[in-house]
Short mmCIF file of C-alpha atoms in Angstrom, two decimals:
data_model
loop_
_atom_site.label_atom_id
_atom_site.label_comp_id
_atom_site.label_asym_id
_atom_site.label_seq_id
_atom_site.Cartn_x
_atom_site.Cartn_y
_atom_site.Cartn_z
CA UNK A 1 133.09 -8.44 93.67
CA UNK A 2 130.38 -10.85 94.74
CA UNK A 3 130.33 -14.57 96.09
CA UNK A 4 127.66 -16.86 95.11
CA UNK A 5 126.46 -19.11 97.95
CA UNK A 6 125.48 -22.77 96.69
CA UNK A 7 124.01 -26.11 98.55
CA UNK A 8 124.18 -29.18 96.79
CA UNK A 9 120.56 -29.99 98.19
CA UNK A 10 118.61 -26.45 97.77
CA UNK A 11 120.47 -25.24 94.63
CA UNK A 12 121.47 -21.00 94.91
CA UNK A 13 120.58 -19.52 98.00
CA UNK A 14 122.06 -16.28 97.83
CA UNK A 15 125.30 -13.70 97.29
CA UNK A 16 127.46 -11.73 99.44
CA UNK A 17 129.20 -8.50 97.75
CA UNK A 18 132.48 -8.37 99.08
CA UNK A 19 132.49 -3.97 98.23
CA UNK A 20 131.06 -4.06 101.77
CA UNK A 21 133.22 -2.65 104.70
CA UNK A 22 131.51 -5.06 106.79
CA UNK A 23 132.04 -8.20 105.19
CA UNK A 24 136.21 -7.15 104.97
CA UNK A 25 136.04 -6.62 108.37
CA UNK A 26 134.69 -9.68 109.31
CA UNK A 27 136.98 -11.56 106.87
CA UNK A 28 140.19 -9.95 108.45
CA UNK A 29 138.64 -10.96 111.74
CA UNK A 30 138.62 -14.55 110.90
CA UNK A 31 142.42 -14.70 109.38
CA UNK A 32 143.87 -13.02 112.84
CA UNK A 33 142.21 -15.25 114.81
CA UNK A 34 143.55 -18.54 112.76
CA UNK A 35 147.16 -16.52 112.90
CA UNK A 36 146.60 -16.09 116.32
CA UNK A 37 145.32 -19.68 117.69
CA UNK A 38 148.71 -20.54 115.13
CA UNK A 39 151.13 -19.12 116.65
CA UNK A 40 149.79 -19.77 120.47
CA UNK A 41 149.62 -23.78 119.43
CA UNK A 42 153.27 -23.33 118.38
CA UNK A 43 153.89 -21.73 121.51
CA UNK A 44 152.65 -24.53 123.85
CA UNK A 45 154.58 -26.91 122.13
CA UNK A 46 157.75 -25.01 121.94
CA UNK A 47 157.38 -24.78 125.86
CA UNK A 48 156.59 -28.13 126.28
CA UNK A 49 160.36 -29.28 124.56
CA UNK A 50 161.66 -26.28 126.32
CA UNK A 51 162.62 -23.78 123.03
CA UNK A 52 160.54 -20.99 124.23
CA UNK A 53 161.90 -21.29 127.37
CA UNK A 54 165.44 -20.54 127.59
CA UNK A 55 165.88 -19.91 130.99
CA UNK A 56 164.37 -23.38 132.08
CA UNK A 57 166.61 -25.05 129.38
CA UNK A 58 169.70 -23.81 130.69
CA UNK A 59 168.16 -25.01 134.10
CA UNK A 60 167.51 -28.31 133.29
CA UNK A 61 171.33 -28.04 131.58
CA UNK A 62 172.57 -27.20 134.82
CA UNK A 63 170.60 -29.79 136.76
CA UNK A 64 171.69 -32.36 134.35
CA UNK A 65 175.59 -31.21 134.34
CA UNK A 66 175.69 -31.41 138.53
CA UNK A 67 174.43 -34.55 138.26
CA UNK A 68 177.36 -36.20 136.25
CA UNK A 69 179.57 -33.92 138.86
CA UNK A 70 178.41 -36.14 141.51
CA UNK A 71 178.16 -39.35 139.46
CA UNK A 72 181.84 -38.41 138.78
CA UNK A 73 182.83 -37.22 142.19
CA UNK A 74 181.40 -41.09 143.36
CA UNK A 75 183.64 -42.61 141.19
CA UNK A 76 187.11 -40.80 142.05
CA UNK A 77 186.02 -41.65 145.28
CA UNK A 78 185.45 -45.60 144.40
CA UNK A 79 189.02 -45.22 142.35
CA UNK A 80 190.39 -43.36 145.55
CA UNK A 81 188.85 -46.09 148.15
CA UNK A 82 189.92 -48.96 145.03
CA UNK A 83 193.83 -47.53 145.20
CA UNK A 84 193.81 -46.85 149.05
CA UNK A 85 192.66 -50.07 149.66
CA UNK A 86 195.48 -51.74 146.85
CA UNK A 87 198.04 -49.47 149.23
CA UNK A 88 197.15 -50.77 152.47
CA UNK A 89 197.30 -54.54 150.87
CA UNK A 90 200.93 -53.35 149.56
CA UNK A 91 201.52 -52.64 152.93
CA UNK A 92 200.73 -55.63 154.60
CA UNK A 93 202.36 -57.49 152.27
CA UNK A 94 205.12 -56.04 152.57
CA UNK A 95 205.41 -56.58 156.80
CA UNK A 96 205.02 -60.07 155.88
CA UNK A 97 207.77 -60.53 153.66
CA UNK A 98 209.76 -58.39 156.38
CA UNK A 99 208.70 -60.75 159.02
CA UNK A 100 209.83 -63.66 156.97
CA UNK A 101 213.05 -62.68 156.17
CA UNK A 102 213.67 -62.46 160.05
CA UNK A 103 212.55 -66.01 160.05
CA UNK A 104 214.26 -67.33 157.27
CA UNK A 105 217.82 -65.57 158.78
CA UNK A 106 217.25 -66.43 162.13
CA UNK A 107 216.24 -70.42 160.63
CA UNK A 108 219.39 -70.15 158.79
CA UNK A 109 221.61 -69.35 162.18
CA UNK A 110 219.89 -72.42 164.00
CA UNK A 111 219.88 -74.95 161.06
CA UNK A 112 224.28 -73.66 160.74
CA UNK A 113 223.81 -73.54 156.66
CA UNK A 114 226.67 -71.76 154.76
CA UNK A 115 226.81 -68.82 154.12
CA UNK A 116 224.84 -67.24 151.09
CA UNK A 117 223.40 -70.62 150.68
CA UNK A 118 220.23 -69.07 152.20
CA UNK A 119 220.31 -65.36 151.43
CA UNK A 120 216.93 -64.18 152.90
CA UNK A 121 217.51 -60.17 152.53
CA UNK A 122 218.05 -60.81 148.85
CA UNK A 123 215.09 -61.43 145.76
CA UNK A 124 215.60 -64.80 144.51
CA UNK A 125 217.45 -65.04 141.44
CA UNK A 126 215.29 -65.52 137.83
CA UNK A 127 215.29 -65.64 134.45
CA UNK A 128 214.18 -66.58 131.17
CA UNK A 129 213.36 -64.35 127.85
CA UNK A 130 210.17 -62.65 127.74
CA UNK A 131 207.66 -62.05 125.28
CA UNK A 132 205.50 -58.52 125.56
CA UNK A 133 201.69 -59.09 126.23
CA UNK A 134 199.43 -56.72 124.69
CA UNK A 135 196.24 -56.09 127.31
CA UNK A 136 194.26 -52.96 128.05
CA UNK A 137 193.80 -50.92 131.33
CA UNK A 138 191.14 -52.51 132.56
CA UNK A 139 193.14 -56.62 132.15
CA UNK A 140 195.81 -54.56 133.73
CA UNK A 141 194.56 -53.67 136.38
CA UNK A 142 192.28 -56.67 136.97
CA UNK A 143 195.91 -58.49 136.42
CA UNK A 144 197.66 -56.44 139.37
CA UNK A 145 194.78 -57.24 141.06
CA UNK A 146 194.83 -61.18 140.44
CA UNK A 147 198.51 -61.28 141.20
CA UNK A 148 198.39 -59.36 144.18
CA UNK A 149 196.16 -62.14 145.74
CA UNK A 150 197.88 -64.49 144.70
CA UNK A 151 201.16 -63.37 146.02
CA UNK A 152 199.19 -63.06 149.57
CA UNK A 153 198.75 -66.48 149.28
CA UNK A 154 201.44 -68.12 148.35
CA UNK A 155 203.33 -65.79 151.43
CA UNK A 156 200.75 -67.31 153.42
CA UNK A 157 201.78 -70.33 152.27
CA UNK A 158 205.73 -69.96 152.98
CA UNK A 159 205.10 -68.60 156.37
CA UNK A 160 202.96 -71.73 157.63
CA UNK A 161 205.83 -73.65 156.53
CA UNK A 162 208.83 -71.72 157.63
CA UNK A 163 207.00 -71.75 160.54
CA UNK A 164 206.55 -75.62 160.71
CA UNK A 165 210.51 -75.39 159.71
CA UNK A 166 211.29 -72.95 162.71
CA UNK A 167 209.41 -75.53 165.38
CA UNK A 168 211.38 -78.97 163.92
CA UNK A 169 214.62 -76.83 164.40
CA UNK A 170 213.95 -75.61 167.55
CA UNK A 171 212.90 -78.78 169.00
CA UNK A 172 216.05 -80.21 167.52
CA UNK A 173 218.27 -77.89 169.28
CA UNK A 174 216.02 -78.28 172.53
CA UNK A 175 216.83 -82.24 171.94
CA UNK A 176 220.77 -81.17 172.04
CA UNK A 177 220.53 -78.84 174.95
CA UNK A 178 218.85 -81.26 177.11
CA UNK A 179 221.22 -83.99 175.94
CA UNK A 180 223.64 -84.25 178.55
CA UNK A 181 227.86 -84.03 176.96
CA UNK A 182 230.74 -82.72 178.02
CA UNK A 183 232.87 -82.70 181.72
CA UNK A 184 230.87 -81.00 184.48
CA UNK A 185 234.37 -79.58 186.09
CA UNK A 186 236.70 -77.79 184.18
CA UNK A 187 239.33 -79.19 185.57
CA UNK A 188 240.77 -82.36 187.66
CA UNK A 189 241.06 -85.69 186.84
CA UNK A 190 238.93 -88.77 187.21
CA UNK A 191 240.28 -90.60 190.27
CA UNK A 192 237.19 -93.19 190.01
CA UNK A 193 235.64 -94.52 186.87
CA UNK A 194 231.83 -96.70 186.65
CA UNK A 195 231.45 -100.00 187.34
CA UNK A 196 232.82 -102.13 190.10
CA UNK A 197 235.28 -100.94 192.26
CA UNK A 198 236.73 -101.29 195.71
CA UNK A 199 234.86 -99.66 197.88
CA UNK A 200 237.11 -97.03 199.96
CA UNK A 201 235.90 -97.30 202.98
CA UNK A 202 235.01 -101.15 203.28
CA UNK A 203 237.56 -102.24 201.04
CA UNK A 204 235.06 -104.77 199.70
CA UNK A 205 233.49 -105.05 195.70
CA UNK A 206 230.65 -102.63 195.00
CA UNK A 207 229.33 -101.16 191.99
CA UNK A 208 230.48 -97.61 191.44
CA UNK A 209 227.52 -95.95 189.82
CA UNK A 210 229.01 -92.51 188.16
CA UNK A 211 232.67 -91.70 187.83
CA UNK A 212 234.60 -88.87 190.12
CA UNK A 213 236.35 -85.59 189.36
CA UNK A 214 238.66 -85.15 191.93
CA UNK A 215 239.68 -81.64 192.16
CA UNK A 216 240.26 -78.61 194.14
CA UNK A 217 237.50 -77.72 196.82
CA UNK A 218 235.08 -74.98 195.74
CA UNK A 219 235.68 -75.06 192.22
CA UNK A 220 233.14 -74.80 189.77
CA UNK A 221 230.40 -77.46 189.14
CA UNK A 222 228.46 -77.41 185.91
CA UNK A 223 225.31 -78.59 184.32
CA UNK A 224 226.07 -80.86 181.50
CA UNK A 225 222.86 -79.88 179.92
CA UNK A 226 219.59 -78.26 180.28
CA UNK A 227 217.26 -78.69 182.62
CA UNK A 228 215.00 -78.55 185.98
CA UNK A 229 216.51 -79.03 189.08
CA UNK A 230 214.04 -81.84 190.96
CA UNK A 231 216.55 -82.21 194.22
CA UNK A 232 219.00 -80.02 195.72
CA UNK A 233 220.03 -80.93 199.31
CA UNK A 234 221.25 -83.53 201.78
CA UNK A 235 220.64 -87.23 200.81
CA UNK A 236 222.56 -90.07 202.62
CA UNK A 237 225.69 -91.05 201.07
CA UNK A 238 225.79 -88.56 198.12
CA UNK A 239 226.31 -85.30 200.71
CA UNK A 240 225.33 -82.07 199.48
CA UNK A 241 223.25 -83.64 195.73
CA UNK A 242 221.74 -81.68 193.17
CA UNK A 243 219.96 -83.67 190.33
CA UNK A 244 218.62 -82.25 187.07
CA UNK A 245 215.58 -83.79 184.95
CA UNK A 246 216.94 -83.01 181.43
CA UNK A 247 213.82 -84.96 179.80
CA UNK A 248 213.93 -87.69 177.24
CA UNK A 249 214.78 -90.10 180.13
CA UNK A 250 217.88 -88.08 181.47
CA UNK A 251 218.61 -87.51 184.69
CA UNK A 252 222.18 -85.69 186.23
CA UNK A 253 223.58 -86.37 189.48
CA UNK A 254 226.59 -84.07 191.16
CA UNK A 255 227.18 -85.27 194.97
CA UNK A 256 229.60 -84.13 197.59
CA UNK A 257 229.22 -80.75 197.06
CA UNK A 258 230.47 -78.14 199.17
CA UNK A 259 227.69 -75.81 198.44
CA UNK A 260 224.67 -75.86 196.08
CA UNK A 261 223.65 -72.45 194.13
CA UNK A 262 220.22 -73.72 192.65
CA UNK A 263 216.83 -75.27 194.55
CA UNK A 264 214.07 -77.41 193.32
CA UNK A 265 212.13 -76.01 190.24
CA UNK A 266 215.09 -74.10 189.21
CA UNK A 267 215.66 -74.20 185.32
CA UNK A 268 219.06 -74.24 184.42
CA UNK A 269 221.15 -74.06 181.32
CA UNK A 270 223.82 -76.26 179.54
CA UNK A 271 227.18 -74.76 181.37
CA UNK A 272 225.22 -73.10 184.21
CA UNK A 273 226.72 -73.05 187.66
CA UNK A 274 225.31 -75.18 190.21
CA UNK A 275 227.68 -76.01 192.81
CA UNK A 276 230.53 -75.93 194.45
CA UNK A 277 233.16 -78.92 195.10
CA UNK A 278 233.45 -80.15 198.02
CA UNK A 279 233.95 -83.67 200.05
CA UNK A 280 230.31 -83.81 202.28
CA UNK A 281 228.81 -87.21 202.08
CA UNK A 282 230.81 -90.63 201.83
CA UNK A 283 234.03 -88.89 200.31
CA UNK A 284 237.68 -89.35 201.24
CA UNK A 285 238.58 -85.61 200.02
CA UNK A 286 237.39 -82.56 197.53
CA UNK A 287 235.30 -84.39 194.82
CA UNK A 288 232.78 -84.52 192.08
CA UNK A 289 230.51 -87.85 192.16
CA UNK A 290 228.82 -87.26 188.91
CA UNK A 291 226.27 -89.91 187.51
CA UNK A 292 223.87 -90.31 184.44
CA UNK A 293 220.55 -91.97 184.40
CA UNK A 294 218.87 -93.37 181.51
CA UNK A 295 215.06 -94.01 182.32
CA UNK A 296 216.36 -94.74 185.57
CA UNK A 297 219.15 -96.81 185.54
CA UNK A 298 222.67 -95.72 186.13
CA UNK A 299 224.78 -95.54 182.51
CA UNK A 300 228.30 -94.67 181.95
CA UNK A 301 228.77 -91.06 182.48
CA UNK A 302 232.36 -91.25 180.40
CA UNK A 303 230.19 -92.12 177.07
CA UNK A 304 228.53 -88.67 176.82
CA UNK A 305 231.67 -87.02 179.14
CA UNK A 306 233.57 -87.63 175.43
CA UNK A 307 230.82 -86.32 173.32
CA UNK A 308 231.67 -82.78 174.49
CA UNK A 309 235.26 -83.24 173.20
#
């Protein structure tokens, strides 16, 4: 076999006999070496997207796979913190509405409402049909979430004014324990009343400025409501005189006594102890002089004497 070797220019310029060995040997030369440079091209680029490479694929498989571990092991610990946190609010809330159904019993004891009118240990009653609401997970949760902060609120809310409820009540029932009612002896009889009088020991007209218990000597003397005691001792014509400040423009007075069981600064209670009957002072025998100031001026102590019947 030959091949005939043309230009286009120069016409023939020669032939090549392909019976030679050398000429096969330098044709089988040429095809290995485009086989060759074939397959190592193919190579290269099957390493470069990793299919040659096994052992670096499953690598980069494994590099890949620990990272979504830790992306997920960062978001149980988000939903962990998320529900921990949702706990502790639980928890909170729930001291809260402990702590106000302490206030709202104890409120109910000072205001004196019936019974079960004000039922504070108990969910208030409600009603009403209700129509199912489709939502997903997430406008569930987001929903829990919502109402949970707004529940915070609105016990914030009631507390502030149970609270405001609690003072007004307490400073009512402060107003009635410093009001001064009731007898300040538990027994006797009134052997004087207020007003003017015969004095006992001139005979003449005077003004009598409280009433008096007469009574047994060293029996009880009470505090007709609460207060501070601002004198306890001697003072001429009164005897043995302890006087309470009950605020509000009331003062107590209880003279003659035989003996007085509270000093100045002492705060004392409605019913409290004080002193002891007895006839020191300007007194003809055992007796309570008891008077009742209003902003300073001497009122009838019989007027508030009957409000503790």
């Amino acid at each position: 076999m030959q091949l005939l070797l043309l230009s286009k220019g120069r016409g023939h310029i020669g032939q090549l006999r392909l019976t030679s060995r050398r000429v096969w040997l330098g044709l089988a030369s040429i095809a290995i070496s485009v086989c060759a440079g074939t397959f190592y091209s193919g190579y290269r680029v099957a390493g470069t997207v990793g299919a040659a490479n096994p052992v670096a694929s499953l690598d980069a498989l494994r590099t890949d796979l620990a990272e979504q571990e830790s992306i997920l092991q960062a978001t149980r610990r988000t939903l962990r913190q998320n529900v921990d946190a949702l706990a502790l609010r639980l928890g909170q809330m729930n001291a809260q509405v402990v702590r106000l159904e302490a206030l709202g019993s104890r409120l109910t004891r000072i205001a004196g409402f019936d019974d079960g009118e004000f039922d504070f240990s108990a969910p208030p009653s409600l009603g009403g049909p209700e129509a199912p609401l489709a939502v997903s997970d997430e406008m569930q949760i987001g929903g829990i979430i919502s109402t949970l902060e707004a529940l915070d609120q609105q016990l914030a809310d009631r507390g502030r004014q149970l609270g405001v409820l609690e003072d007004f009540l307490l400073n009512r029932k402060l107003r009635d324990e410093v009001h001064p009612e009731g007898r300040p002896v538990s027994g006797g009889y009134i052997s004087s009343g207020f007003g003017s009088r015969n004095d006992p020991f001139t005979g003449r007209r005077a003004f009598h400025q409280g009433v008096d218990f007469a009574g047994r000597g060293g029996a009880d003397v009470m505090a007709v409501a609460s207060g501070v005691v601002i004198w306890s001792g001697l003072r001429f014509g009164y005897g043995e005189l302890v006087e309470i400040n009950h605020g509000n423009g009331y003062v107590t007075r209880y003279a003659h006594n035989a003996d007085n069981l509270v000093a100045v600064g002492d705060t004392v209670k409605r019913g409290q102890i004080i002193a002891r009957v007895g006839r020191t002072g300007r007194a003809t025998g055992s007796n309570l002089h008891f008077e009742v100031l209003r902003n300073g001026v001497p009122v009838n102590p019989l007027t508030y004497i009957n409000e503790g019947r």
